[in-house]
Coordinates of C-alpha atoms and ligand atoms in Angstrom, one line a residue:
M22 CA -37.2 29.0 3.5
G23 CA -38.9 28.1 0.3
R24 CA -37.4 29.2 -3.0
V25 CA -39.5 31.7 -4.8
V26 CA -39.4 31.4 -8.6
A27 CA -41.1 33.8 -10.9
V28 CA -42.2 32.3 -14.2
A29 CA -42.0 35.3 -16.4
N30 CA -42.1 36.5 -20.0
Q31 CA -44.1 39.5 -21.2
K32 CA -45.1 37.7 -24.3
G33 CA -48.4 36.0 -24.1
G34 CA -48.9 32.4 -25.1
V35 CA -45.3 31.2 -24.6
G36 CA -46.1 28.6 -22.0
K37 CA -45.8 30.5 -18.7
T38 CA -49.0 29.2 -17.1
T39 CA -48.5 25.7 -18.5
T40 CA -45.0 25.7 -17.1
A41 CA -46.0 27.2 -13.7
I42 CA -48.9 24.6 -13.3
N43 CA -47.0 21.5 -14.4
L44 CA -43.6 22.3 -12.9
A45 CA -45.4 23.1 -9.6
A46 CA -47.3 19.8 -9.8
A47 CA -44.1 17.8 -10.6
L48 CA -42.3 19.4 -7.6
A49 CA -45.3 18.7 -5.4
L50 CA -45.8 15.1 -6.6
S51 CA -42.1 14.4 -5.9
G52 CA -42.7 15.3 -2.3
H53 CA -41.9 19.0 -2.1
R54 CA -44.5 21.3 -0.5
T55 CA -45.3 23.8 -3.3
L56 CA -47.4 26.9 -3.6
L57 CA -48.6 28.1 -7.0
I58 CA -49.2 31.9 -6.9
D59 CA -51.5 33.0 -9.7
L60 CA -50.5 36.6 -10.5
D61 CA -52.4 36.8 -13.9
P62 CA -55.9 38.3 -13.9
Q63 CA -56.9 35.6 -16.4
G64 CA -56.7 33.1 -13.5
S65 CA -55.7 30.2 -15.7
A66 CA -53.2 28.8 -13.2
T67 CA -56.0 28.8 -10.6
T68 CA -58.5 26.9 -12.8
G69 CA -55.7 24.7 -14.2
V70 CA -55.3 23.1 -10.8
G71 CA -59.1 22.7 -10.4
R72 CA -59.9 25.7 -8.2
H73 CA -62.3 28.6 -9.0
S74 CA -61.8 31.9 -7.2
S75 CA -65.5 32.4 -6.9
D76 CA -65.7 29.3 -4.6
L77 CA -62.7 30.4 -2.6
H78 CA -62.3 32.9 0.2
G79 CA -59.5 35.3 -0.6
N80 CA -57.2 35.9 -3.5
V81 CA -53.9 37.4 -4.5
Y82 CA -55.5 40.8 -5.2
E83 CA -56.5 41.2 -1.6
V84 CA -53.0 40.2 -0.5
V85 CA -51.2 42.6 -2.8
I86 CA -53.6 45.6 -2.6
D87 CA -55.4 45.3 0.8
G88 CA -52.6 43.7 2.7
R89 CA -54.6 40.6 3.6
A90 CA -52.6 37.8 5.2
A91 CA -51.2 35.4 2.6
A92 CA -51.9 32.4 4.8
E93 CA -55.6 33.2 4.6
V94 CA -55.7 32.8 0.9
T95 CA -53.7 29.7 0.2
H96 CA -55.9 26.8 -0.8
P97 CA -55.3 23.1 -1.3
T98 CA -55.6 21.6 -4.7
S99 CA -56.4 18.0 -5.9
V100 CA -52.6 17.5 -6.1
E101 CA -51.0 16.3 -3.0
N102 CA -48.5 18.9 -1.6
L103 CA -49.7 21.6 -3.9
D104 CA -51.5 24.7 -2.7
V105 CA -52.7 27.6 -4.9
M106 CA -53.1 31.4 -4.2
P107 CA -55.9 32.2 -6.7
A108 CA -56.3 35.2 -8.9
T109 CA -59.4 37.1 -9.9
R110 CA -60.3 39.6 -12.6
D111 CA -59.8 42.3 -9.9
L112 CA -56.1 41.9 -10.6
V113 CA -56.6 43.9 -13.8
G114 CA -57.1 47.0 -11.7
A115 CA -54.2 46.2 -9.4
E116 CA -51.7 47.3 -12.0
V117 CA -53.1 50.8 -11.8
E118 CA -53.9 50.8 -8.1
L119 CA -50.4 49.8 -7.1
V120 CA -49.0 53.0 -8.6
N121 CA -50.3 55.0 -5.7
L122 CA -49.7 52.6 -2.9
P123 CA -46.7 52.7 -0.5
D124 CA -44.0 50.2 -1.2
R125 CA -45.6 49.4 -4.5
E126 CA -42.8 47.1 -5.7
H127 CA -42.4 45.3 -2.4
R128 CA -46.0 44.3 -1.6
L129 CA -45.9 40.7 -2.7
F130 CA -42.5 40.1 -1.2
T131 CA -43.7 41.4 2.2
A132 CA -46.9 39.5 2.0
I133 CA -45.4 36.1 1.3
A134 CA -42.5 36.4 3.7
P135 CA -44.5 34.8 6.6
I136 CA -45.6 31.8 4.5
R137 CA -42.2 30.9 2.9
E138 CA -41.4 28.6 5.7
A139 CA -44.4 26.5 4.9
Y140 CA -43.2 25.6 1.4
E141 CA -40.1 24.4 -0.4
Y142 CA -41.1 26.1 -3.7
L143 CA -43.3 29.0 -4.4
L144 CA -43.9 29.5 -8.1
I145 CA -45.4 32.7 -9.4
D146 CA -47.3 32.7 -12.7
C147 CA -46.7 36.2 -14.0
P148 CA -49.0 38.2 -16.3
P149 CA -47.9 38.9 -19.9
S150 CA -46.5 42.4 -19.2
L151 CA -43.6 44.0 -17.5
G152 CA -45.8 46.2 -15.3
L153 CA -45.9 46.5 -11.5
L154 CA -47.3 43.0 -10.9
T155 CA -44.4 41.4 -12.7
V156 CA -42.0 43.8 -10.9
N157 CA -43.7 42.6 -7.6
A158 CA -43.0 39.0 -8.6
L159 CA -39.4 39.7 -9.5
R160 CA -38.9 41.6 -6.2
A161 CA -40.4 38.6 -4.3
A162 CA -38.4 36.0 -6.3
D163 CA -35.1 34.3 -5.7
G164 CA -35.0 33.3 -9.3
V165 CA -36.6 33.9 -12.7
L166 CA -37.6 31.0 -15.0
V167 CA -38.3 32.2 -18.6
P168 CA -40.4 30.0 -20.9
L169 CA -39.4 30.6 -24.5
Q170 CA -41.6 29.3 -27.3
A171 CA -39.4 27.6 -29.9
E172 CA -40.5 29.8 -32.8
Y173 CA -39.0 32.5 -35.0
Y174 CA -39.8 35.4 -32.6
A175 CA -38.6 33.6 -29.5
L176 CA -35.8 36.0 -28.7
E177 CA -37.9 39.1 -29.5
G178 CA -38.6 40.8 -26.3
L179 CA -36.1 38.8 -24.3
T180 CA -33.8 41.8 -24.1
A181 CA -36.6 43.9 -22.5
L182 CA -37.3 41.1 -20.0
L183 CA -33.6 40.7 -19.1
D184 CA -33.3 44.5 -18.8
T185 CA -36.2 44.5 -16.4
V186 CA -34.6 41.7 -14.4
G187 CA -31.4 43.7 -14.3
R188 CA -33.2 46.8 -13.1
V189 CA -35.0 45.0 -10.4
R190 CA -31.8 43.4 -9.3
D191 CA -30.0 46.8 -9.1
A192 CA -32.8 48.7 -7.4
L193 CA -34.9 46.2 -5.4
N194 CA -33.5 42.7 -5.1
P195 CA -29.8 42.3 -5.5
T196 CA -29.8 38.5 -5.1
L197 CA -32.3 37.8 -7.9
A198 CA -31.0 35.1 -10.2
L199 CA -31.8 34.0 -13.7
D200 CA -32.6 30.4 -12.9
G201 CA -32.9 29.6 -16.5
L202 CA -34.7 29.6 -19.9
V203 CA -36.8 26.7 -21.0
L204 CA -37.9 26.0 -24.5
T205 CA -41.6 25.2 -24.8
M206 CA -43.9 23.9 -27.5
F207 CA -41.0 22.4 -29.3
D208 CA -41.6 20.4 -32.4
G209 CA -38.4 18.5 -33.4
R210 CA -39.7 17.9 -36.9
N211 CA -39.8 21.6 -37.5
S212 CA -36.3 22.8 -38.7
L213 CA -37.0 26.3 -37.6
A214 CA -37.7 25.1 -34.1
R215 CA -34.4 23.2 -34.1
Q216 CA -32.6 26.3 -35.4
V217 CA -34.1 28.4 -32.7
Q218 CA -33.0 25.9 -30.1
T219 CA -29.4 26.0 -31.5
E220 CA -29.4 29.8 -31.4
V221 CA -30.8 30.0 -27.9
R222 CA -28.3 27.5 -26.6
T223 CA -25.4 29.2 -28.4
H224 CA -26.3 32.5 -26.9
F225 CA -27.3 31.5 -23.4
G226 CA -25.3 28.3 -22.9
S227 CA -25.8 26.7 -19.4
Q228 CA -28.6 29.2 -18.6
V229 CA -30.9 27.1 -20.8
Y230 CA -32.4 24.0 -19.1
S231 CA -31.5 20.8 -20.9
T232 CA -35.1 19.7 -20.8
V233 CA -37.1 20.9 -23.7
I234 CA -40.9 20.9 -23.4
P235 CA -42.4 19.3 -26.6
R236 CA -45.6 20.4 -28.2
N237 CA -48.1 17.9 -26.8
V238 CA -51.8 18.1 -27.1
R239 CA -52.2 16.6 -23.6
L240 CA -50.7 19.8 -22.1
S241 CA -53.4 21.9 -23.8
E242 CA -56.2 19.5 -22.9
S243 CA -55.5 19.1 -19.2
P244 CA -56.5 22.6 -18.1
S245 CA -60.1 22.0 -19.2
H246 CA -60.1 19.0 -16.8
G247 CA -58.8 21.2 -14.0
V248 CA -55.7 19.0 -13.4
P249 CA -52.1 19.2 -14.3
V250 CA -50.9 16.9 -17.1
L251 CA -49.1 14.8 -14.5
I252 CA -52.5 13.7 -13.3
Y253 CA -54.4 13.9 -16.5
D254 CA -52.0 11.7 -18.5
P255 CA -48.9 10.8 -16.4
S256 CA -47.1 9.0 -19.2
S257 CA -47.7 11.7 -21.9
R258 CA -44.6 13.4 -23.4
G259 CA -45.6 16.6 -21.8
S260 CA -45.9 15.1 -18.3
V261 CA -42.5 13.3 -18.7
A262 CA -40.9 16.6 -19.8
Y263 CA -42.2 18.6 -16.9
Q264 CA -41.0 15.9 -14.5
A265 CA -37.5 16.1 -16.1
L266 CA -37.6 19.9 -15.7
A267 CA -38.5 19.5 -12.0
V268 CA -35.5 17.2 -11.5
E269 CA -33.3 19.9 -13.1
V270 CA -34.8 22.5 -10.9
L271 CA -34.4 20.4 -7.8
T272 CA -30.7 19.6 -8.5
Q273 CA -29.8 23.2 -9.5
Q274 CA -27.1 24.8 -7.5
H275 CA -27.8 28.4 -6.4
A276 CA -25.3 30.9 -5.3
A277 CA -26.0 31.6 -1.6
P278 CA -27.5 35.1 -1.1
S279 CA -25.0 37.1 0.9
G280 CA -25.2 36.5 4.6
T281 CA -26.8 33.1 4.4
V282 CA -25.6 29.6 4.2
A283 CA -26.0 27.5 1.1
R284 CA -28.8 25.0 1.3
P285 CA -27.7 21.4 1.1
G286 CA -28.4 19.6 -2.2
Ligands
ADP17 P1 -48.8 32.0 -21.3 O1 -49.2 31.7 -19.9 O2 -47.4 32.3 -21.5 O3 -49.8 32.9 -22.0 P2 -49.9 29.3 -21.8 O4 -49.2 28.4 -20.9 O5 -51.3 29.7 -21.4 O6 -49.0 30.6 -22.1 O7 -49.9 28.6 -23.2 C1 -50.6 29.2 -24.3 C2 -51.4 28.1 -25.0 O8 -50.6 27.1 -25.5 C3 -52.4 27.4 -24.1 O9 -53.6 27.1 -24.8 C4 -51.7 26.1 -23.7 O10 -52.6 25.1 -23.4 C5 -50.9 25.8 -25.0 N1 -49.6 25.1 -24.7 C6 -48.7 25.6 -23.8 N2 -47.6 24.7 -23.8 C7 -47.9 23.8 -24.7 C8 -47.2 22.6 -25.2 N3 -46.0 22.3 -24.8 N4 -47.9 21.8 -26.1 C9 -49.1 22.1 -26.5 N5 -49.8 23.2 -26.1 C10 -49.2 24.0 -25.2
MG18 MG1 -50.5 32.7 -18.7

């Protein structure tokens, strides 16, 4: 069963989509079948791997709202071992439509259950809110990965996010883990960024990935070319950093959910 990881932070512009795309690509390129689930109406994860929902049959909205089979809406990308479940603007409405649907928090979980065997990792790029789409992602996830921009307000809002994770764990998904926090857009020459890193590591200790994602222009250029940075500029600092993050993710030990056996490695 593939591990489902929600890349979440209700703040916009902190590096969720960049992390989802490039971590997914790094996992895929190291030989692990990976699905990138685009749960943001912006659809940036979809276009970032070179696909356009208008050319594709099926999207995540139909899966979550209409109950369409997830297997019908996974599409290959230009990256070997990487598939994408695209998002469309329709997802804007999903937030409201979900309210009146049965099992409104469980719909993504139920939908992807039949395809989890086909992948080793399923990464969900969450929208910048703590609404029902993000709750669906947290319900469906085994772990949450939180990108934090290394800037003054990095920790603002983190309490609300961690509260939401706690509530989802209590009410919907008892085995949900905090896989880790990752500092993004880090500029080591900036003393404030270094200070933020110290503060985050002091506060969260081993829950912070050792890998820090540097501010790197290649990471912001690659989406307009429709490829992850690992393809656009494999030796760039951004590419190297996401490969290092993938190694950390691959070697991370996870507590076994009750009633199951720990996966080797
Ligand atoms: P979110 O999904 O949280 O809104 P994005 O991943 O879309 O955030 O990032 C916001 C903007 O910052 C995008 O334009 C992206 O290209 C850019 N960006 C993200 N990470 C980096 C980085 N490490 N270095 C440079 N630019 C980055
Ligand atoms: Mg995004």
